[in-house]
mmCIF file of C-alpha atoms and ligand atoms in Angstrom:
data_model
loop_
_atom_site.group_PDB
_atom_site.id
_atom_site.type_symbol
_atom_site.label_atom_id
_atom_site.label_comp_id
_atom_site.label_asym_id
_atom_site.label_seq_id
_atom_site.Cartn_x
_atom_site.Cartn_y
_atom_site.Cartn_z
ATOM 1 C CA MET A 2 1.531 7.924 13.364
ATOM 2 C CA SER A 3 5.290 7.418 13.541
ATOM 3 C CA HIS A 4 6.901 4.884 15.824
ATOM 4 C CA ILE A 5 10.107 5.798 17.660
ATOM 5 C CA LEU A 6 12.538 3.249 19.085
ATOM 6 C CA ILE A 7 14.490 4.560 22.074
ATOM 7 C CA VAL A 8 17.671 2.681 22.997
ATOM 8 C CA GLU A 9 18.916 3.997 26.324
ATOM 9 C CA ASP A 10 20.116 2.131 29.409
ATOM 10 C CA GLU A 11 19.149 4.822 31.920
ATOM 11 C CA ALA A 12 15.470 4.512 32.789
ATOM 12 C CA ALA A 13 15.151 8.111 33.998
ATOM 13 C CA ILE A 14 16.364 9.477 30.659
ATOM 14 C CA ALA A 15 14.266 7.060 28.630
ATOM 15 C CA ASP A 16 11.157 7.977 30.662
ATOM 16 C CA THR A 17 11.442 11.682 29.876
ATOM 17 C CA LEU A 18 11.843 10.884 26.166
ATOM 18 C CA VAL A 19 8.873 8.511 26.117
ATOM 19 C CA TYR A 20 6.767 11.175 27.804
ATOM 20 C CA ALA A 21 7.820 14.003 25.463
ATOM 21 C CA LEU A 22 7.413 11.901 22.318
ATOM 22 C CA GLN A 23 4.015 10.547 23.297
ATOM 23 C CA ALA A 24 2.877 14.088 24.059
ATOM 24 C CA GLU A 25 3.675 14.874 20.397
ATOM 25 C CA GLY A 26 1.591 11.942 19.207
ATOM 26 C CA PHE A 27 4.370 9.410 18.569
ATOM 27 C CA THR A 28 4.248 5.802 19.709
ATOM 28 C CA THR A 29 7.411 4.551 21.381
ATOM 29 C CA THR A 30 9.313 1.421 22.292
ATOM 30 C CA TRP A 31 12.081 1.543 24.862
ATOM 31 C CA LEU A 32 14.960 -0.938 24.925
ATOM 32 C CA GLN A 33 18.114 -0.931 27.068
ATOM 33 C CA LEU A 34 20.437 -2.946 24.834
ATOM 34 C CA ALA A 35 21.691 -2.310 21.305
ATOM 35 C CA GLU A 36 21.606 -5.953 20.223
ATOM 36 C CA ALA A 37 17.931 -6.221 21.101
ATOM 37 C CA ALA A 38 17.227 -2.969 19.249
ATOM 38 C CA LEU A 39 18.959 -4.221 16.089
ATOM 39 C CA ALA A 40 16.974 -7.452 16.223
ATOM 40 C CA LEU A 41 13.721 -5.548 16.672
ATOM 41 C CA GLN A 42 14.529 -3.094 13.888
ATOM 42 C CA ALA A 43 15.201 -6.024 11.562
ATOM 43 C CA SER A 44 11.882 -7.708 12.341
ATOM 44 C CA SER A 45 9.485 -4.798 12.911
ATOM 45 C CA PRO A 46 11.125 -1.521 11.919
ATOM 46 C CA ALA A 47 10.485 1.757 13.742
ATOM 47 C CA ASP A 48 10.388 5.042 11.790
ATOM 48 C CA LEU A 49 13.269 6.592 13.739
ATOM 49 C CA LEU A 50 15.822 5.486 16.343
ATOM 50 C CA ILE A 51 17.083 7.477 19.298
ATOM 51 C CA LEU A 52 20.319 5.756 20.158
ATOM 52 C CA ASP A 53 22.429 6.310 23.268
ATOM 53 C CA VAL A 54 26.149 6.134 22.492
ATOM 54 C CA GLY A 55 27.104 4.642 25.886
ATOM 55 C CA LEU A 56 25.185 1.375 26.051
ATOM 56 C CA PRO A 57 26.104 -1.677 28.187
ATOM 57 C CA ASP A 58 26.508 -4.209 25.360
ATOM 58 C CA ILE A 59 27.894 -2.467 22.257
ATOM 59 C CA SER A 60 28.369 1.254 21.676
ATOM 60 C CA GLY A 61 25.724 3.259 19.856
ATOM 61 C CA PHE A 62 28.281 3.983 17.120
ATOM 62 C CA GLU A 63 28.873 0.282 16.556
ATOM 63 C CA ALA A 64 25.128 -0.370 16.651
ATOM 64 C CA CYS A 65 24.569 2.315 14.022
ATOM 65 C CA LYS A 66 27.222 0.811 11.755
ATOM 66 C CA ARG A 67 25.495 -2.569 11.946
ATOM 67 C CA LEU A 68 22.094 -0.962 11.472
ATOM 68 C CA ARG A 69 23.249 0.712 8.257
ATOM 69 C CA ARG A 70 23.952 -2.686 6.688
ATOM 70 C CA PHE A 71 20.220 -3.278 6.411
ATOM 71 C CA SER A 72 18.376 -0.038 7.191
ATOM 72 C CA GLU A 73 18.316 3.638 6.236
ATOM 73 C CA VAL A 74 16.098 4.546 9.204
ATOM 74 C CA PRO A 75 16.953 7.992 10.661
ATOM 75 C CA VAL A 76 19.077 7.900 13.809
ATOM 76 C CA ILE A 77 19.573 10.518 16.520
ATOM 77 C CA PHE A 78 22.492 9.873 18.875
ATOM 78 C CA LEU A 79 22.383 10.720 22.558
ATOM 79 C CA THR A 80 25.901 11.509 23.707
ATOM 80 C CA ALA A 81 27.268 12.286 27.172
ATOM 81 C CA ARG A 82 28.823 15.697 27.729
ATOM 82 C CA ASP A 83 32.599 15.802 27.124
ATOM 83 C CA ALA A 84 33.294 12.098 26.952
ATOM 84 C CA GLU A 85 31.535 10.909 23.854
ATOM 85 C CA ILE A 86 31.011 13.983 21.771
ATOM 86 C CA ASP A 87 32.123 12.949 18.355
ATOM 87 C CA ARG A 88 29.861 14.641 15.945
ATOM 88 C CA VAL A 89 31.996 13.833 12.933
ATOM 89 C CA VAL A 90 32.185 10.137 13.706
ATOM 90 C CA GLY A 91 28.466 10.072 14.435
ATOM 91 C CA LEU A 92 27.491 11.738 11.202
ATOM 92 C CA GLU A 93 30.025 9.755 9.179
ATOM 93 C CA ILE A 94 28.549 6.452 10.230
ATOM 94 C CA GLY A 95 25.136 7.603 9.153
ATOM 95 C CA ALA A 96 23.417 9.414 12.017
ATOM 96 C CA ASP A 97 20.990 12.192 11.110
ATOM 97 C CA ASP A 98 21.445 14.252 14.239
ATOM 98 C CA TYR A 99 22.867 14.080 17.745
ATOM 99 C CA VAL A 100 21.924 15.517 21.113
ATOM 100 C CA VAL A 101 24.266 16.143 24.038
ATOM 101 C CA LYS A 102 23.166 15.171 27.548
ATOM 102 C CA PRO A 103 21.644 16.727 29.539
ATOM 103 C CA PHE A 104 19.060 17.681 26.948
ATOM 104 C CA SER A 105 15.539 18.969 26.890
ATOM 105 C CA PRO A 106 13.209 16.093 25.934
ATOM 106 C CA ARG A 107 10.953 18.567 24.123
ATOM 107 C CA GLU A 108 13.930 19.666 22.036
ATOM 108 C CA VAL A 109 14.580 16.036 21.103
ATOM 109 C CA ALA A 110 10.913 15.591 20.177
ATOM 110 C CA ALA A 111 11.146 18.702 17.978
ATOM 111 C CA ARG A 112 14.192 17.284 16.191
ATOM 112 C CA VAL A 113 12.409 13.959 15.679
ATOM 113 C CA LYS A 114 9.531 15.825 14.066
ATOM 114 C CA ALA A 115 11.888 17.854 11.861
ATOM 115 C CA ILE A 116 13.738 14.775 10.617
ATOM 116 C CA LEU A 117 10.552 12.849 9.864
ATOM 117 C CA LYS A 118 9.141 15.865 8.049
ATOM 118 C CA ARG A 119 12.303 16.083 5.947
ATOM 119 C CA MET A 120 11.961 12.397 5.101
ATOM 120 C CA ALA A 121 8.283 12.610 4.206
ATOM 121 C CA PRO A 122 8.423 13.887 0.608
ATOM 122 C CA ARG A 123 10.800 11.120 -0.363
ATOM 123 C CA THR A 124 8.578 8.343 0.903
ATOM 124 C CA VAL A 125 5.130 9.841 0.276
ATOM 125 C CA ALA A 126 5.554 11.444 -3.171
ATOM 126 C CA PRO A 127 4.014 9.220 -5.820
ATOM 127 C CA VAL A 128 6.540 8.293 -8.453
ATOM 128 C CA GLU A 129 4.757 8.413 -11.751
ATOM 129 C CA ALA A 130 7.480 6.891 -13.866
ATOM 130 C CA VAL A 131 11.180 6.206 -13.548
ATOM 131 C CA HIS A 132 13.371 6.609 -16.613
ATOM 132 C CA GLY A 133 16.944 5.797 -15.614
ATOM 133 C CA PRO A 134 18.121 8.644 -13.360
ATOM 134 C CA PHE A 135 14.941 10.627 -14.094
ATOM 135 C CA GLN A 136 11.716 10.439 -12.113
ATOM 136 C CA LEU A 137 8.761 12.021 -13.792
ATOM 137 C CA ASP A 138 5.687 13.054 -11.829
ATOM 138 C CA ALA A 139 3.314 14.448 -14.449
ATOM 139 C CA GLU A 140 0.585 15.200 -11.921
ATOM 140 C CA ARG A 141 2.812 17.446 -9.844
ATOM 141 C CA VAL A 142 4.663 18.718 -12.903
ATOM 142 C CA GLN A 143 7.936 17.673 -11.332
ATOM 143 C CA ILE A 144 11.027 15.896 -12.565
ATOM 144 C CA HIS A 145 13.720 14.565 -10.264
ATOM 145 C CA TYR A 146 17.191 13.868 -11.635
ATOM 146 C CA HIS A 147 19.448 11.607 -9.578
ATOM 147 C CA GLY A 148 17.000 12.142 -6.727
ATOM 148 C CA GLN A 149 17.101 15.945 -6.919
ATOM 149 C CA LEU A 150 14.099 18.023 -7.834
ATOM 150 C CA LEU A 151 14.809 20.137 -10.919
ATOM 151 C CA ALA A 152 13.599 23.737 -10.825
ATOM 152 C CA LEU A 153 12.158 23.845 -14.337
ATOM 153 C CA THR A 154 10.122 26.398 -16.228
ATOM 154 C CA ARG A 155 6.917 25.144 -17.826
ATOM 155 C CA HIS A 156 8.603 24.934 -21.250
ATOM 156 C CA GLU A 157 11.651 23.136 -19.905
ATOM 157 C CA PHE A 158 9.400 20.648 -18.149
ATOM 158 C CA ARG A 159 7.459 19.906 -21.357
ATOM 159 C CA LEU A 160 10.682 19.571 -23.329
ATOM 160 C CA LEU A 161 12.240 17.141 -20.899
ATOM 161 C CA GLN A 162 8.973 15.227 -20.535
ATOM 162 C CA THR A 163 8.817 14.813 -24.321
ATOM 163 C CA LEU A 164 12.424 13.648 -24.593
ATOM 164 C CA LEU A 165 11.889 11.232 -21.691
ATOM 165 C CA GLY A 166 8.840 9.764 -23.424
ATOM 166 C CA GLN A 167 11.056 8.215 -26.118
ATOM 167 C CA PRO A 168 14.676 7.980 -25.034
ATOM 168 C CA GLU A 169 17.237 7.849 -27.886
ATOM 169 C CA ARG A 170 14.692 9.111 -30.418
ATOM 170 C CA VAL A 171 15.861 12.176 -32.334
ATOM 171 C CA PHE A 172 13.249 14.938 -32.124
ATOM 172 C CA SER A 173 13.347 17.796 -34.601
ATOM 173 C CA ARG A 174 13.072 21.336 -33.261
ATOM 174 C CA GLU A 175 9.652 21.532 -34.836
ATOM 175 C CA GLN A 176 8.465 18.430 -33.018
ATOM 176 C CA LEU A 177 9.789 19.798 -29.762
ATOM 177 C CA LEU A 178 8.028 23.100 -30.372
ATOM 178 C CA ASP A 179 4.810 21.186 -30.881
ATOM 179 C CA ALA A 180 5.349 19.369 -27.614
ATOM 180 C CA VAL A 181 6.013 22.579 -25.759
ATOM 181 C CA GLY A 182 2.896 24.034 -27.314
ATOM 182 C CA VAL A 183 4.289 27.036 -29.159
ATOM 183 C CA ALA A 184 3.695 27.946 -32.768
ATOM 184 C CA ALA A 185 6.543 26.843 -35.002
ATOM 185 C CA ASP A 186 7.807 29.961 -36.664
ATOM 186 C CA ALA A 187 11.407 30.810 -37.379
ATOM 187 C CA GLY A 188 11.982 32.752 -34.210
ATOM 188 C CA TYR A 189 10.756 30.034 -31.913
ATOM 189 C CA GLU A 190 12.897 27.333 -33.472
ATOM 190 C CA ARG A 191 15.966 29.008 -32.077
ATOM 191 C CA ASN A 192 14.071 29.448 -28.830
ATOM 192 C CA ILE A 193 14.150 25.656 -28.412
ATOM 193 C CA ASP A 194 17.931 25.872 -28.445
ATOM 194 C CA SER A 195 17.905 28.342 -25.591
ATOM 195 C CA HIS A 196 15.505 26.172 -23.562
ATOM 196 C CA ILE A 197 17.752 23.168 -24.196
ATOM 197 C CA LYS A 198 20.746 25.226 -23.128
ATOM 198 C CA SER A 199 19.228 26.215 -19.800
ATOM 199 C CA LEU A 200 17.902 22.670 -19.279
ATOM 200 C CA ARG A 201 21.408 21.301 -19.792
ATOM 201 C CA ALA A 202 22.792 23.784 -17.287
ATOM 202 C CA LYS A 203 20.256 22.616 -14.698
ATOM 203 C CA LEU A 204 21.080 18.952 -15.309
ATOM 204 C CA ARG A 205 24.789 19.718 -15.082
ATOM 205 C CA GLN A 206 24.254 21.282 -11.665
ATOM 206 C CA VAL A 207 23.071 17.881 -10.444
ATOM 207 C CA ALA A 208 25.477 15.608 -12.343
ATOM 208 C CA SER A 209 28.308 17.623 -13.838
ATOM 209 C CA GLY A 210 29.882 14.731 -15.738
ATOM 210 C CA SER A 211 26.776 13.606 -17.636
ATOM 211 C CA GLU A 212 25.278 15.044 -20.816
ATOM 212 C CA PRO A 213 21.972 13.234 -21.229
ATOM 213 C CA ILE A 214 20.710 15.634 -23.912
ATOM 214 C CA GLN A 215 22.440 14.912 -27.224
ATOM 215 C CA THR A 216 22.647 17.342 -30.132
ATOM 216 C CA HIS A 217 22.222 15.924 -33.639
ATOM 217 C CA ARG A 218 23.465 18.558 -36.033
ATOM 218 C CA GLY A 219 20.869 19.588 -38.566
ATOM 219 C CA LEU A 220 18.345 17.172 -37.052
ATOM 220 C CA GLY A 221 17.504 18.044 -33.463
ATOM 221 C CA TYR A 222 17.895 16.510 -30.025
ATOM 222 C CA SER A 223 17.617 13.208 -28.240
ATOM 223 C CA LEU A 224 17.915 12.029 -24.656
ATOM 224 C CA ARG A 225 20.091 9.293 -23.227
ATOM 225 C CA LEU A 226 19.177 7.903 -19.822
ATOM 226 C CA ILE A 227 22.454 8.719 -18.096
HETATM 227 CA CA1 CA B 25 24.200 5.265 28.684
#
């Protein structure tokens, strides 16, 4: 069950949010001041903050800036119509979403759910092994590179998994074929090159400046953890 911290100085608005969020199964804490919310978040963190921009002590924007020094918790801003709408500023200082008053509390609850759902894979997915910028999850047959899930074919996955197993080691094409699980005949040896080529293209899409897969002419390939 996720816990939501609501920071809003108007009781009537906070009440509707507490009601809507509890109806969706969330637990809630309501505070009227930003300073108190920052202190609470530092000591017993909530899973998401709903932060009013116009608070009596410091603005929600300022509170979010301070929050970001120690927490990556998702933040939804509540902004007043006309006066405080500053989507760009809000998103620049690290908010995940914003809602303009007057709003539908059910709509806010739906956005809370959507943000927490988006967060879930990052925090729940078991990380099997981290090799530099690569995260290998053998059970799910997934590899993340710089935090991004690579869309790999089965052969590409096996290739990258093998290279990751012994970084800097030079693997011959034959050894890589073995790892991929294909018979090593002449035709397939060149096939490794085409798998490597498409693998490189996929890695480049994530980090265009890096070339982690090294070619060793006449020998084969190795992987650097960059
Ligand atoms: Ca206010």
